[in-house]
PDB file of C-alpha atoms in Angstrom:
ATOM      1  CA  UNK A   1     -63.424 -52.451  64.141  1.00  0.00           C
ATOM      2  CA  UNK A   2     -60.285 -54.453  64.886  1.00  0.00           C
ATOM      3  CA  UNK A   3     -60.040 -58.223  64.484  1.00  0.00           C
ATOM      4  CA  UNK A   4     -57.407 -59.904  66.622  1.00  0.00           C
ATOM      5  CA  UNK A   5     -56.462 -63.061  64.732  1.00  0.00           C
ATOM      6  CA  UNK A   6     -54.510 -65.924  66.313  1.00  0.00           C
ATOM      7  CA  UNK A   7     -53.277 -68.583  63.887  1.00  0.00           C
ATOM      8  CA  UNK A   8     -52.191 -71.837  65.520  1.00  0.00           C
ATOM      9  CA  UNK A   9     -50.595 -74.960  64.105  1.00  0.00           C
ATOM     10  CA  UNK A  10     -51.020 -77.861  66.500  1.00  0.00           C
ATOM     11  CA  UNK A  11     -49.124 -81.131  66.287  1.00  0.00           C
ATOM     12  CA  UNK A  12     -51.251 -84.219  65.638  1.00  0.00           C
ATOM     13  CA  UNK A  13     -50.109 -85.769  68.939  1.00  0.00           C
ATOM     14  CA  UNK A  14     -51.767 -82.931  70.899  1.00  0.00           C
ATOM     15  CA  UNK A  15     -54.625 -82.080  68.535  1.00  0.00           C
ATOM     16  CA  UNK A  16     -57.606 -83.463  70.446  1.00  0.00           C
ATOM     17  CA  UNK A  17     -56.399 -82.141  73.794  1.00  0.00           C
ATOM     18  CA  UNK A  18     -55.740 -78.693  72.255  1.00  0.00           C
ATOM     19  CA  UNK A  19     -59.164 -78.579  70.565  1.00  0.00           C
ATOM     20  CA  UNK A  20     -60.861 -79.328  73.900  1.00  0.00           C
ATOM     21  CA  UNK A  21     -58.683 -76.705  75.602  1.00  0.00           C
ATOM     22  CA  UNK A  22     -59.296 -73.965  73.006  1.00  0.00           C
ATOM     23  CA  UNK A  23     -63.053 -74.415  73.364  1.00  0.00           C
ATOM     24  CA  UNK A  24     -62.636 -73.465  77.033  1.00  0.00           C
ATOM     25  CA  UNK A  25     -59.963 -70.828  76.366  1.00  0.00           C
ATOM     26  CA  UNK A  26     -62.019 -68.769  73.884  1.00  0.00           C
ATOM     27  CA  UNK A  27     -64.821 -68.077  76.411  1.00  0.00           C
ATOM     28  CA  UNK A  28     -62.125 -67.073  78.936  1.00  0.00           C
ATOM     29  CA  UNK A  29     -60.777 -64.501  76.476  1.00  0.00           C
ATOM     30  CA  UNK A  30     -64.310 -63.235  75.799  1.00  0.00           C
ATOM     31  CA  UNK A  31     -64.901 -62.983  79.567  1.00  0.00           C
ATOM     32  CA  UNK A  32     -62.303 -60.188  79.694  1.00  0.00           C
ATOM     33  CA  UNK A  33     -64.989 -57.940  78.209  1.00  0.00           C
ATOM     34  CA  UNK A  34     -62.640 -56.631  75.524  1.00  0.00           C
ATOM     35  CA  UNK A  35     -64.176 -58.516  72.604  1.00  0.00           C
ATOM     36  CA  UNK A  36     -67.601 -58.674  70.956  1.00  0.00           C
ATOM     37  CA  UNK A  37     -67.390 -62.262  69.734  1.00  0.00           C
ATOM     38  CA  UNK A  38     -65.013 -64.908  68.434  1.00  0.00           C
ATOM     39  CA  UNK A  39     -64.851 -67.431  65.638  1.00  0.00           C
ATOM     40  CA  UNK A  40     -62.822 -70.662  65.545  1.00  0.00           C
ATOM     41  CA  UNK A  41     -61.980 -71.817  62.011  1.00  0.00           C
ATOM     42  CA  UNK A  42     -59.881 -74.598  60.542  1.00  0.00           C
ATOM     43  CA  UNK A  43     -57.412 -73.516  57.854  1.00  0.00           C
ATOM     44  CA  UNK A  44     -58.018 -75.728  54.838  1.00  0.00           C
ATOM     45  CA  UNK A  45     -54.417 -75.949  53.668  1.00  0.00           C
ATOM     46  CA  UNK A  46     -52.144 -78.935  54.089  1.00  0.00           C
ATOM     47  CA  UNK A  47     -49.083 -77.751  55.980  1.00  0.00           C
ATOM     48  CA  UNK A  48     -45.621 -78.965  54.981  1.00  0.00           C
ATOM     49  CA  UNK A  49     -44.705 -79.067  58.675  1.00  0.00           C
ATOM     50  CA  UNK A  50     -47.676 -81.328  59.395  1.00  0.00           C
ATOM     51  CA  UNK A  51     -50.254 -80.809  62.097  1.00  0.00           C
ATOM     52  CA  UNK A  52     -53.519 -78.921  61.741  1.00  0.00           C
ATOM     53  CA  UNK A  53     -53.847 -75.159  61.515  1.00  0.00           C
ATOM     54  CA  UNK A  54     -56.649 -73.101  63.031  1.00  0.00           C
ATOM     55  CA  UNK A  55     -57.512 -69.417  63.095  1.00  0.00           C
ATOM     56  CA  UNK A  56     -59.269 -67.825  66.043  1.00  0.00           C
ATOM     57  CA  UNK A  57     -60.706 -64.413  65.226  1.00  0.00           C
ATOM     58  CA  UNK A  58     -61.748 -62.118  68.056  1.00  0.00           C
ATOM     59  CA  UNK A  59     -63.652 -58.924  67.262  1.00  0.00           C
ATOM     60  CA  UNK A  60     -62.427 -56.180  69.586  1.00  0.00           C
ATOM     61  CA  UNK A  61     -64.779 -53.474  70.830  1.00  0.00           C
ATOM     62  CA  UNK A  62     -62.150 -50.902  69.804  1.00  0.00           C
ATOM     63  CA  UNK A  63     -58.415 -50.318  69.396  1.00  0.00           C
ATOM     64  CA  UNK A  64     -58.365 -49.217  73.031  1.00  0.00           C
ATOM     65  CA  UNK A  65     -60.054 -52.446  74.131  1.00  0.00           C
ATOM     66  CA  UNK A  66     -57.452 -54.524  72.286  1.00  0.00           C
ATOM     67  CA  UNK A  67     -54.631 -52.492  73.831  1.00  0.00           C
ATOM     68  CA  UNK A  68     -56.207 -53.039  77.263  1.00  0.00           C
ATOM     69  CA  UNK A  69     -56.354 -56.787  76.549  1.00  0.00           C
ATOM     70  CA  UNK A  70     -52.623 -56.776  75.770  1.00  0.00           C
ATOM     71  CA  UNK A  71     -51.848 -54.812  78.941  1.00  0.00           C
ATOM     72  CA  UNK A  72     -54.193 -56.587  81.356  1.00  0.00           C
ATOM     73  CA  UNK A  73     -54.949 -60.106  80.125  1.00  0.00           C
ATOM     74  CA  UNK A  74     -52.848 -61.415  77.229  1.00  0.00           C
ATOM     75  CA  UNK A  75     -49.800 -62.628  79.143  1.00  0.00           C
ATOM     76  CA  UNK A  76     -51.858 -64.625  81.620  1.00  0.00           C
ATOM     77  CA  UNK A  77     -54.153 -66.156  78.999  1.00  0.00           C
ATOM     78  CA  UNK A  78     -51.370 -66.944  76.523  1.00  0.00           C
ATOM     79  CA  UNK A  79     -49.256 -68.514  79.250  1.00  0.00           C
ATOM     80  CA  UNK A  80     -51.662 -71.370  79.890  1.00  0.00           C
ATOM     81  CA  UNK A  81     -51.527 -72.597  76.294  1.00  0.00           C
ATOM     82  CA  UNK A  82     -47.772 -72.104  76.085  1.00  0.00           C
ATOM     83  CA  UNK A  83     -47.255 -74.231  79.201  1.00  0.00           C
ATOM     84  CA  UNK A  84     -49.660 -76.970  78.162  1.00  0.00           C
ATOM     85  CA  UNK A  85     -48.598 -77.331  74.548  1.00  0.00           C
ATOM     86  CA  UNK A  86     -45.028 -75.891  74.547  1.00  0.00           C
ATOM     87  CA  UNK A  87     -43.309 -77.531  71.575  1.00  0.00           C
ATOM     88  CA  UNK A  88     -46.545 -78.986  70.139  1.00  0.00           C
ATOM     89  CA  UNK A  89     -48.007 -75.603  69.143  1.00  0.00           C
ATOM     90  CA  UNK A  90     -46.836 -72.782  66.918  1.00  0.00           C
ATOM     91  CA  UNK A  91     -48.884 -69.574  67.106  1.00  0.00           C
ATOM     92  CA  UNK A  92     -48.709 -66.147  65.553  1.00  0.00           C
ATOM     93  CA  UNK A  93     -50.976 -63.171  65.933  1.00  0.00           C
ATOM     94  CA  UNK A  94     -52.146 -60.497  63.511  1.00  0.00           C
ATOM     95  CA  UNK A  95     -54.401 -57.476  63.796  1.00  0.00           C
ATOM     96  CA  UNK A  96     -56.874 -56.700  61.047  1.00  0.00           C
ATOM     97  CA  UNK A  97     -58.757 -53.441  60.605  1.00  0.00           C
ATOM     98  CA  UNK A  98     -62.202 -53.840  59.054  1.00  0.00           C
ATOM     99  CA  UNK A  99     -62.559 -51.221  56.320  1.00  0.00           C
ATOM    100  CA  UNK A 100     -65.937 -52.214  54.842  1.00  0.00           C
ATOM    101  CA  UNK A 101     -68.397 -55.041  55.378  1.00  0.00           C
ATOM    102  CA  UNK A 102     -70.734 -56.434  52.744  1.00  0.00           C
ATOM    103  CA  UNK A 103     -73.542 -58.944  52.704  1.00  0.00           C
ATOM    104  CA  UNK A 104     -76.152 -60.128  50.295  1.00  0.00           C
ATOM    105  CA  UNK A 105     -79.760 -61.158  50.805  1.00  0.00           C
ATOM    106  CA  UNK A 106     -81.248 -63.508  48.222  1.00  0.00           C
ATOM    107  CA  UNK A 107     -84.832 -63.370  49.544  1.00  0.00           C
TER     108      UNK A 107
END
């Protein structure tokens, strides 16, 4: 399984607007059919540059599905955020391959 991780630092002046926007944007990304689910998390580290940092993790159906997302959907979906938040948002993307998963049941 591949996790497509988008880490975003958003300036305080645009924070609330961005948070409302991302809550609409994530379902739009999921609507492409290339991902199983997504998780929005806040990074609990104080950034020297200021702002608030978030991580959005999308679980791709497969490597091929992620490649199809890049080819068919990414430019369009990324463009909206780039236009809206231009110099108020810094984003970088990473791909993670899940090697093993573990859980525990205390019942």
